[in-house]
Coordinates of N, CA and C in Angstrom, one line a residue:
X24 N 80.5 110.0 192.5 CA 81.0 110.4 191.2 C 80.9 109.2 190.3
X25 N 80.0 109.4 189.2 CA 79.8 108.5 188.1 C 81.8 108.0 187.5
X26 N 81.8 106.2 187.6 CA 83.5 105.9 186.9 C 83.2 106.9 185.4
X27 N 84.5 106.9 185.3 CA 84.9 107.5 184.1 C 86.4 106.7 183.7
X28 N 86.8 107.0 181.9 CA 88.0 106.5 181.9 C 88.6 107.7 181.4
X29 N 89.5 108.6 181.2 CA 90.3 109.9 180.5 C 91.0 109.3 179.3
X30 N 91.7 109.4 178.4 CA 92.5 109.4 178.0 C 93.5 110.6 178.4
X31 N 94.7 110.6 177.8 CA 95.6 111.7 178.0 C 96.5 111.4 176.7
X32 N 97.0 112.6 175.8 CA 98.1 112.5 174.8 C 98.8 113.3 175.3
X33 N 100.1 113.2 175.6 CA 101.3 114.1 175.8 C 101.6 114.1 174.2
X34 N 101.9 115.8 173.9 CA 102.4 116.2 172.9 C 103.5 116.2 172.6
X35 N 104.3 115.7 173.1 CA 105.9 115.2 173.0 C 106.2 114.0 173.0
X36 N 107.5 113.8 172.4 CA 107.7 112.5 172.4 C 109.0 112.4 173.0
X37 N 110.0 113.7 173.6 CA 110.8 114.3 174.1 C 111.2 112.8 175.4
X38 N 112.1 112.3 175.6 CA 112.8 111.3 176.7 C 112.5 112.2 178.4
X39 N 113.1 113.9 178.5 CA 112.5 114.7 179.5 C 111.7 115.3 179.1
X40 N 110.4 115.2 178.7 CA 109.3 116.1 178.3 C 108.9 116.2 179.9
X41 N 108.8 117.5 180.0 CA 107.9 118.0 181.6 C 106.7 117.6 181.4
X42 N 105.7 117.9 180.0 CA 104.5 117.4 180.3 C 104.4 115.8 180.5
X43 N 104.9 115.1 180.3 CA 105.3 113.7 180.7 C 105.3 113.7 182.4
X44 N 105.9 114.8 182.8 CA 105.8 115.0 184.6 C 104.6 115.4 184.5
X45 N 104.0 116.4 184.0 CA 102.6 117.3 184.3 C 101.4 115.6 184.1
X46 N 101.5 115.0 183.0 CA 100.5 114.0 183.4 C 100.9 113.1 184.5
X47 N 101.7 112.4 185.0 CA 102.1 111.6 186.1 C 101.8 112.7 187.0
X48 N 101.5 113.6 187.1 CA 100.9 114.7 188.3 C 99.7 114.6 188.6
X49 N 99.1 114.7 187.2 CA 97.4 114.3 187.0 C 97.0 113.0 187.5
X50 N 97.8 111.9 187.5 CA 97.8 110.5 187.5 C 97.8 110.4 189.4
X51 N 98.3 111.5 190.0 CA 98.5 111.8 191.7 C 97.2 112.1 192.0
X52 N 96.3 113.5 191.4 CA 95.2 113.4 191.9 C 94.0 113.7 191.1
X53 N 93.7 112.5 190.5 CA 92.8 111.8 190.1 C 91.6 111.4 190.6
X54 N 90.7 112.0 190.9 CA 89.4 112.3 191.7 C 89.1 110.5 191.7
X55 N 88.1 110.2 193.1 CA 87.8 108.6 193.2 C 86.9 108.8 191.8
X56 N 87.0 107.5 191.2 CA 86.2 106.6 190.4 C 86.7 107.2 189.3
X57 N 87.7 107.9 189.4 CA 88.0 107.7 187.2 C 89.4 107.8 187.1
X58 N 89.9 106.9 186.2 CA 91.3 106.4 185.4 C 91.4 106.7 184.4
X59 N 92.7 107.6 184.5 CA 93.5 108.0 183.7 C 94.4 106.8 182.4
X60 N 94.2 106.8 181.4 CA 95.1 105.9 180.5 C 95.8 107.2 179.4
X61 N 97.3 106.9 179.3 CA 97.6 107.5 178.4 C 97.8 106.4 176.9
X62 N 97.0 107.6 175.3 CA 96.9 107.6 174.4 C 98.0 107.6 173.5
X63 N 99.6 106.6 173.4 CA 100.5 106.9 172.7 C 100.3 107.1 171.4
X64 N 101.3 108.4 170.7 CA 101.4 109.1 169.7 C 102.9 108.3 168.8
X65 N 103.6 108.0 169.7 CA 104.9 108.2 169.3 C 105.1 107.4 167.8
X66 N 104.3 106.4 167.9 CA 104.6 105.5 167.3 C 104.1 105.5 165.9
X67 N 103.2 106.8 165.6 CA 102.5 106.7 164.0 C 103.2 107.7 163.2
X68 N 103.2 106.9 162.2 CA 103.6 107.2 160.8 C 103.2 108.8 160.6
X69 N 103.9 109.3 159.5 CA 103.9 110.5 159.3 C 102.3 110.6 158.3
X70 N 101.3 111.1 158.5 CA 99.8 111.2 157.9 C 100.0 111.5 156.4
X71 N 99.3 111.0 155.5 CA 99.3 111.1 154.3 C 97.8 110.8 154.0
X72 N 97.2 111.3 152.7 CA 96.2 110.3 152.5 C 96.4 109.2 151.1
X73 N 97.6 109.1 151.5 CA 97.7 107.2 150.4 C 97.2 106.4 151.5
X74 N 97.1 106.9 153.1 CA 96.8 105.8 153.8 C 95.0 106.2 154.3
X75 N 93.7 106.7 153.8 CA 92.8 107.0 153.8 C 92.1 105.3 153.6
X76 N 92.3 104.5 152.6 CA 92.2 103.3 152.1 C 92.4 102.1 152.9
X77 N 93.3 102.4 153.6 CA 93.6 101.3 154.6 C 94.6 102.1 155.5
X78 N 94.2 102.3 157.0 CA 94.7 102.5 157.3 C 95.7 101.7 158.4
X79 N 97.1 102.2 158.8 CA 97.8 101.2 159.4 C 97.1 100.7 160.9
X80 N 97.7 99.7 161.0 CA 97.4 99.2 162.5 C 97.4 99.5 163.8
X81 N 98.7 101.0 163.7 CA 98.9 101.6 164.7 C 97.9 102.9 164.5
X82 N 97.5 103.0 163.4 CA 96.7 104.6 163.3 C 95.1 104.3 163.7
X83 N 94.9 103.1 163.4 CA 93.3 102.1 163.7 C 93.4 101.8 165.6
X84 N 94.7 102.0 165.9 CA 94.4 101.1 167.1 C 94.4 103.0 168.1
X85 N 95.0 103.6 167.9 CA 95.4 105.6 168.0 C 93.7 105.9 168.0
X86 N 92.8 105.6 167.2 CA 91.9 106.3 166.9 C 90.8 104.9 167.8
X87 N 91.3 104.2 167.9 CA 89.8 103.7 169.1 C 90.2 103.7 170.2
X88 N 91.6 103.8 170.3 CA 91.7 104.4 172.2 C 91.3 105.6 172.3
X89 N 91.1 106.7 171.3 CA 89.9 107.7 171.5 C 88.7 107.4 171.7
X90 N 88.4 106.6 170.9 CA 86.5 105.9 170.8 C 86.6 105.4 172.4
X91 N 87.5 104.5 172.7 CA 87.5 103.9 174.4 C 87.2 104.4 175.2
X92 N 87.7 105.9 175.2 CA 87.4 106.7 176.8 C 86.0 107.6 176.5
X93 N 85.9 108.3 177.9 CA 85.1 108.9 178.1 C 85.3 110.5 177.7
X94 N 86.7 110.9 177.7 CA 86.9 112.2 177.7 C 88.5 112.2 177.0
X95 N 89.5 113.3 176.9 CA 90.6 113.4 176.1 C 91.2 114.2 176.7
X96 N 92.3 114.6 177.7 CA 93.2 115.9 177.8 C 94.0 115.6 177.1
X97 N 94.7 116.8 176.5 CA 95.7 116.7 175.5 C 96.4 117.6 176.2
X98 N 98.1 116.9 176.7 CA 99.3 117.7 177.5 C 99.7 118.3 176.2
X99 N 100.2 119.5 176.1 CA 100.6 119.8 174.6 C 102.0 121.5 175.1
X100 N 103.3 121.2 174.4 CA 104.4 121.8 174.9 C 103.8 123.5 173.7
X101 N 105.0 123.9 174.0 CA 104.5 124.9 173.2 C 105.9 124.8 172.4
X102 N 106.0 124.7 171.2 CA 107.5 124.8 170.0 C 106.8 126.0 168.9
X103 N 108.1 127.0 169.2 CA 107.4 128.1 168.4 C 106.1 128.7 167.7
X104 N 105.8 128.8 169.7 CA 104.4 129.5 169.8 C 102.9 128.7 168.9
X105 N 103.6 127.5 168.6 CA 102.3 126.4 168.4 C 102.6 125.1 168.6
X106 N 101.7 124.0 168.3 CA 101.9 122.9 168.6 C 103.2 122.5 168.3
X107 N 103.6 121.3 168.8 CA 104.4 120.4 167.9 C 104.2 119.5 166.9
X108 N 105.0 119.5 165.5 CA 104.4 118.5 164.7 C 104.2 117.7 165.2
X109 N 104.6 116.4 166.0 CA 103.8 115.3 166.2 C 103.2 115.3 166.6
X110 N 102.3 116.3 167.8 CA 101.0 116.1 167.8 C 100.2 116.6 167.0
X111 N 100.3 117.7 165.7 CA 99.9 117.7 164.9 C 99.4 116.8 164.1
X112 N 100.8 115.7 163.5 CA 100.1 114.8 163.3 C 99.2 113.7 163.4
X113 N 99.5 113.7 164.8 CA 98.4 112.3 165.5 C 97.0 113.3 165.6
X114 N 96.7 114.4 165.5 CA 95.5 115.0 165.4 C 95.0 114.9 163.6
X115 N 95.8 114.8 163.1 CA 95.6 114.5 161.1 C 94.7 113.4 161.6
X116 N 96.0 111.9 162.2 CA 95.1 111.1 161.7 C 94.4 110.2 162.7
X117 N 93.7 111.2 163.6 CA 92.4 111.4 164.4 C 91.0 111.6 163.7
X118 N 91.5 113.0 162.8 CA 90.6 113.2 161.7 C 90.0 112.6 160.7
X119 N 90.8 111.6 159.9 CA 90.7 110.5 159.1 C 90.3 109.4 159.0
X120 N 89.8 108.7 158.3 CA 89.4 109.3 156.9 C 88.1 110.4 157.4
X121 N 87.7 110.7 156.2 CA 86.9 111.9 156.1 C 85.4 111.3 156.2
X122 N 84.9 111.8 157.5 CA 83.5 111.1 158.1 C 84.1 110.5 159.3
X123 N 85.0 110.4 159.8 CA 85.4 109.5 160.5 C 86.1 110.3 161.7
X124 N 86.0 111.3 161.7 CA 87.1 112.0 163.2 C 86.8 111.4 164.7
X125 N 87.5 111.1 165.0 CA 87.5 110.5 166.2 C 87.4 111.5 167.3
X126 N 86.9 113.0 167.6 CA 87.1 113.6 168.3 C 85.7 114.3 168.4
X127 N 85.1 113.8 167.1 CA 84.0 114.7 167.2 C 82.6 114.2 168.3
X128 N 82.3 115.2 169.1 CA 80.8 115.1 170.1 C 82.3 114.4 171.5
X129 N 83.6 114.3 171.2 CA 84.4 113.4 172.1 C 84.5 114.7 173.4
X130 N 84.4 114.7 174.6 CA 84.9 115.9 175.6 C 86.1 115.9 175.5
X131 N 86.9 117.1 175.5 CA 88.0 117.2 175.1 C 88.8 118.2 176.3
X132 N 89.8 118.6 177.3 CA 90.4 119.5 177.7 C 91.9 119.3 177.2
X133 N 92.4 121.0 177.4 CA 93.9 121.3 176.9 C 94.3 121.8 178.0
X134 N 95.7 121.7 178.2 CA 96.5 122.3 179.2 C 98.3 121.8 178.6
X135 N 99.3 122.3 179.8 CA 100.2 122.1 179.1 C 101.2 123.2 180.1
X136 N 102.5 122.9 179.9 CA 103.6 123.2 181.1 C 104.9 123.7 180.2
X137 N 105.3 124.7 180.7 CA 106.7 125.0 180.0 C 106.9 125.8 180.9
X138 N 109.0 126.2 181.1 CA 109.0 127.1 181.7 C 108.8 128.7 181.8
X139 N 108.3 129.3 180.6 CA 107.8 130.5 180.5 C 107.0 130.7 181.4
X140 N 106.8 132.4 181.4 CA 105.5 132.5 182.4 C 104.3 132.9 181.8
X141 N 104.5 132.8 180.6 CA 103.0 132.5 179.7 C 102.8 130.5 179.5
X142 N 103.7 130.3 179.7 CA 103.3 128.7 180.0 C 103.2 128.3 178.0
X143 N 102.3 127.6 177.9 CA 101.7 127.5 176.7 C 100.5 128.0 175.9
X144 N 100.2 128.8 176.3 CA 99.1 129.6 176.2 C 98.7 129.8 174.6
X145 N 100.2 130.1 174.1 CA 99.4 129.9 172.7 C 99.6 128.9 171.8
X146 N 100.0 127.9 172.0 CA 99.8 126.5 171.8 C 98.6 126.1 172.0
X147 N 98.2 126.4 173.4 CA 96.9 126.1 173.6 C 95.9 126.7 172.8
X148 N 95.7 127.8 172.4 CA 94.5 128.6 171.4 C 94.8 127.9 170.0
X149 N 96.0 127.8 169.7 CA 96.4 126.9 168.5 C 95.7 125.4 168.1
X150 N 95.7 125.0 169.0 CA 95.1 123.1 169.4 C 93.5 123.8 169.6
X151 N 92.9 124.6 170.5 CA 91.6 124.5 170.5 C 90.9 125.0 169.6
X152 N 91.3 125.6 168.6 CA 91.3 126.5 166.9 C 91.0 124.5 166.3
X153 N 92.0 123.8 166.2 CA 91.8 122.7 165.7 C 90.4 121.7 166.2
X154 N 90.5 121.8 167.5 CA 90.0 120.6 168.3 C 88.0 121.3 168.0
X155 N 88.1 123.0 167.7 CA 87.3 123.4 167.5 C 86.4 122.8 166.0
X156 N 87.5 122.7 164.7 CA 87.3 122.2 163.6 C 86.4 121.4 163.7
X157 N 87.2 120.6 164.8 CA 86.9 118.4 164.6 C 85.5 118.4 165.3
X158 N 84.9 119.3 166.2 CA 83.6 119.3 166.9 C 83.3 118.8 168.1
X159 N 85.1 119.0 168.5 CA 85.2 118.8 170.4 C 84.8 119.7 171.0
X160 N 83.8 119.3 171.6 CA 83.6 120.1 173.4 C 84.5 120.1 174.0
X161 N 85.3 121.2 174.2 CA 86.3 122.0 175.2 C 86.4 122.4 176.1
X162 N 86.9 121.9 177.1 CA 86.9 122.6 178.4 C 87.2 124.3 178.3
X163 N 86.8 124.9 178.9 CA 86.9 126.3 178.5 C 87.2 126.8 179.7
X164 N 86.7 126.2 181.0 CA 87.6 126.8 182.1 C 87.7 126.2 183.3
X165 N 88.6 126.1 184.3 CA 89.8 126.3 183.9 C 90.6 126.2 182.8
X166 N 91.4 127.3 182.7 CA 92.7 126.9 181.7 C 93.9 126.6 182.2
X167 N 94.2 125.5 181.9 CA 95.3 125.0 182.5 C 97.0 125.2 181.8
X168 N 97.4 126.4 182.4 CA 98.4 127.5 181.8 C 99.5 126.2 183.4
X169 N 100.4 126.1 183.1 CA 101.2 125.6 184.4 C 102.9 126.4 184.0
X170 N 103.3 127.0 184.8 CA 104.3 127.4 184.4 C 105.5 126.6 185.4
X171 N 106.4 125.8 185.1 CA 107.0 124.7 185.4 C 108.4 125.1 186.0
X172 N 108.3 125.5 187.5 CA 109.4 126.0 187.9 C 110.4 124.2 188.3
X173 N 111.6 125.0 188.9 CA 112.8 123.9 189.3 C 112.2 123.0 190.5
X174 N 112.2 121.8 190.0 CA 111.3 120.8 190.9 C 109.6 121.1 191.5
X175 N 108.9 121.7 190.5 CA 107.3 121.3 190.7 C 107.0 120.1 190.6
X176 N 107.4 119.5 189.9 CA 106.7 117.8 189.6 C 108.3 117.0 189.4
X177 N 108.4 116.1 190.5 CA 109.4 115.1 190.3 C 109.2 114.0 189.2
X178 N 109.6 113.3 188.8 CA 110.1 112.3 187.5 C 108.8 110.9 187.9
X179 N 108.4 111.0 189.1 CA 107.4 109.7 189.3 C 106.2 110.7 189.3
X180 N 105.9 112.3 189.3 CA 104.7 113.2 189.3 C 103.9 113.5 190.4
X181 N 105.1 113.8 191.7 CA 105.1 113.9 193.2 C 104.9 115.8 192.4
X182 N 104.2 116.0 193.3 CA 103.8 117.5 193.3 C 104.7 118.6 194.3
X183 N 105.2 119.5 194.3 CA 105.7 119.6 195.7 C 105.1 121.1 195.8
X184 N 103.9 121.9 195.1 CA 103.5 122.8 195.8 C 102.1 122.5 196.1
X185 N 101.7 122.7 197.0 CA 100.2 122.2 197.4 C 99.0 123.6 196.7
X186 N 99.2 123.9 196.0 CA 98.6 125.2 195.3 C 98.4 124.9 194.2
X187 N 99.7 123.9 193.3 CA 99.4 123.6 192.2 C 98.4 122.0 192.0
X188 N 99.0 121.5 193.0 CA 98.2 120.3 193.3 C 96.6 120.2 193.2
X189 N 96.4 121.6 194.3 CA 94.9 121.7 194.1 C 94.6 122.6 193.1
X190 N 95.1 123.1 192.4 CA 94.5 123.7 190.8 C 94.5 122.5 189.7
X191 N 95.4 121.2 190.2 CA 95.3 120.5 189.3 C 93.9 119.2 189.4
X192 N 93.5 119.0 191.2 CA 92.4 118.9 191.2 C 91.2 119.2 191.0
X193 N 91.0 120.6 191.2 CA 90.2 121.4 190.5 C 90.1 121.3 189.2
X194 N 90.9 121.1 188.2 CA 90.7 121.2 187.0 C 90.4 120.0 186.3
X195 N 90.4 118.4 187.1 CA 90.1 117.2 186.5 C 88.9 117.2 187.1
X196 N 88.7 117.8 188.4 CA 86.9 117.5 188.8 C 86.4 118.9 187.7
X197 N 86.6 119.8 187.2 CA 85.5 120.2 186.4 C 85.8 119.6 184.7
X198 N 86.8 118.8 184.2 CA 86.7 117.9 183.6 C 85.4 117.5 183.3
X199 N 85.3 116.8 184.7 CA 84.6 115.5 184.8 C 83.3 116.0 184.9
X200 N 83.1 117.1 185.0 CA 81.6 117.6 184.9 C 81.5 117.9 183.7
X201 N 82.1 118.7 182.7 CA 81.9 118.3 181.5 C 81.7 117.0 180.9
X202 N 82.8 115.8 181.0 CA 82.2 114.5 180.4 C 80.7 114.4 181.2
X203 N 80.3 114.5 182.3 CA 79.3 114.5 182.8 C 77.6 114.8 182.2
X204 N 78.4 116.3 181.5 CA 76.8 117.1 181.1 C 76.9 116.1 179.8
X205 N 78.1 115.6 178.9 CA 77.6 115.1 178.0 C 77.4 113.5 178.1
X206 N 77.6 112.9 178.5 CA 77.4 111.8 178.8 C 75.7 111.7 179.3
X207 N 75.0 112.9 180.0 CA 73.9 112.8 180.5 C 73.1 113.3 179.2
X208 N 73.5 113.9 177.9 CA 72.7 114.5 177.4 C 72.8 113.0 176.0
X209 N 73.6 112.5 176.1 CA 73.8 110.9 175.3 C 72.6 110.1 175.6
X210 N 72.7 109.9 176.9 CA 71.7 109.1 177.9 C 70.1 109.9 177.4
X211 N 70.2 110.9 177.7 CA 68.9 111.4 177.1 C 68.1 111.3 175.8
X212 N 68.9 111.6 174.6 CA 68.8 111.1 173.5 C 68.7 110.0 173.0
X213 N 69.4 109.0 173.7 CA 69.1 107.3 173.6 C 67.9 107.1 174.5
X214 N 67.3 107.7 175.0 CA 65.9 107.5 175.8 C 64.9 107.9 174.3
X215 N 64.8 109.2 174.1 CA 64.1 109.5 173.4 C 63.9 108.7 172.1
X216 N 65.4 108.0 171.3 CA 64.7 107.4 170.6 C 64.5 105.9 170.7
X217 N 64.7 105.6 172.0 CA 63.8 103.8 172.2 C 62.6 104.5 172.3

């Protein structure tokens, strides 16, 4: 398996956010040769465009740890049946300035954990309606629906059902085949025009 680097944004900024466990889960099984880094959100300013002109330090440094990796999961909660503002916002100013989205041609997967037994589901159609905008390649399947019973993922992202574990494997190796087909079709294109 070709290295890879992920990013990951948890869509909370919550102290017990479960998707905060759901990535430390991801971070358990992590197929050989690719590393997981998480993308913090917490820290940017609320998006405006007085800041299009110059943008801050933390929104310039947000938007090249996208350029950095290879690919993007976005953990994302569900708050009345759509995203949460803050990841809303850190997806504004992903977008910005205008020519500039940081997501676009980027591989992208969604997934996400709550205790309902629809999970996030429609948070999720919500974010890939967006991520569809910006001109991210989406993972499309698996969908990673997790519905987050009493002790699935301990606080260090110890798994304790071996079912979910391997649905969670399964879903970062076909990841990885998506960054795969695009990364190979990159490579091809930079052939063609040397």
């Amino acid at each position: 398996m070709t290295d890879y680097t992920i990013g990951y944004i948890v869509g909370s900024i919550s102290s017990t956010s479960i998707n905060r466990r759901l990535s430390k889960a991801l971070e358990r099984v992590v197929p050989d040769g690719v590393k997981l880094v998480e993308i913090p959100i917490a820290d940017l300013p609320f998006y405006s465009p007085d800041f299009d002109a110059d943008f801050p330090q933390v929104a310039r440094d947000f938007k090249q740890s996208i350029a950095d990796v290879d690919g993007v999961i976005i953990l994302t909660p569900e708050y009345s049946r759509s995203i949460p503002g803050v990841l809303k916002n850190a997806l504004d100013w992903s977008a910005r300035p205008y020519g500039e989205a940081s997501f676009d041609g980027k591989p992208t997967a969604v997934m996400g954990t709550s205790q309902g037994p629809i999970s996030t589901a429609v948070a999720q159609q919500h974010l890939k309606t967006i991520l569809s905008h910006y001109n991210a390649p989406v993972l499309g399947q698996p969908e990673g629906f997790i519905q987050s019973t009493p002790g699935l993922f301990e606080d260090d992202g110890a798994i304790t059902n071996e079912g979910t574990a391997a649905f969670l494997r399964s879903y970062l190796e076909a990841f990885v085949d998506l960054i795969g087909r695009y990364a190979t079709a990159d490579d091809a294109s930079e052939s063609k025009a040397a």
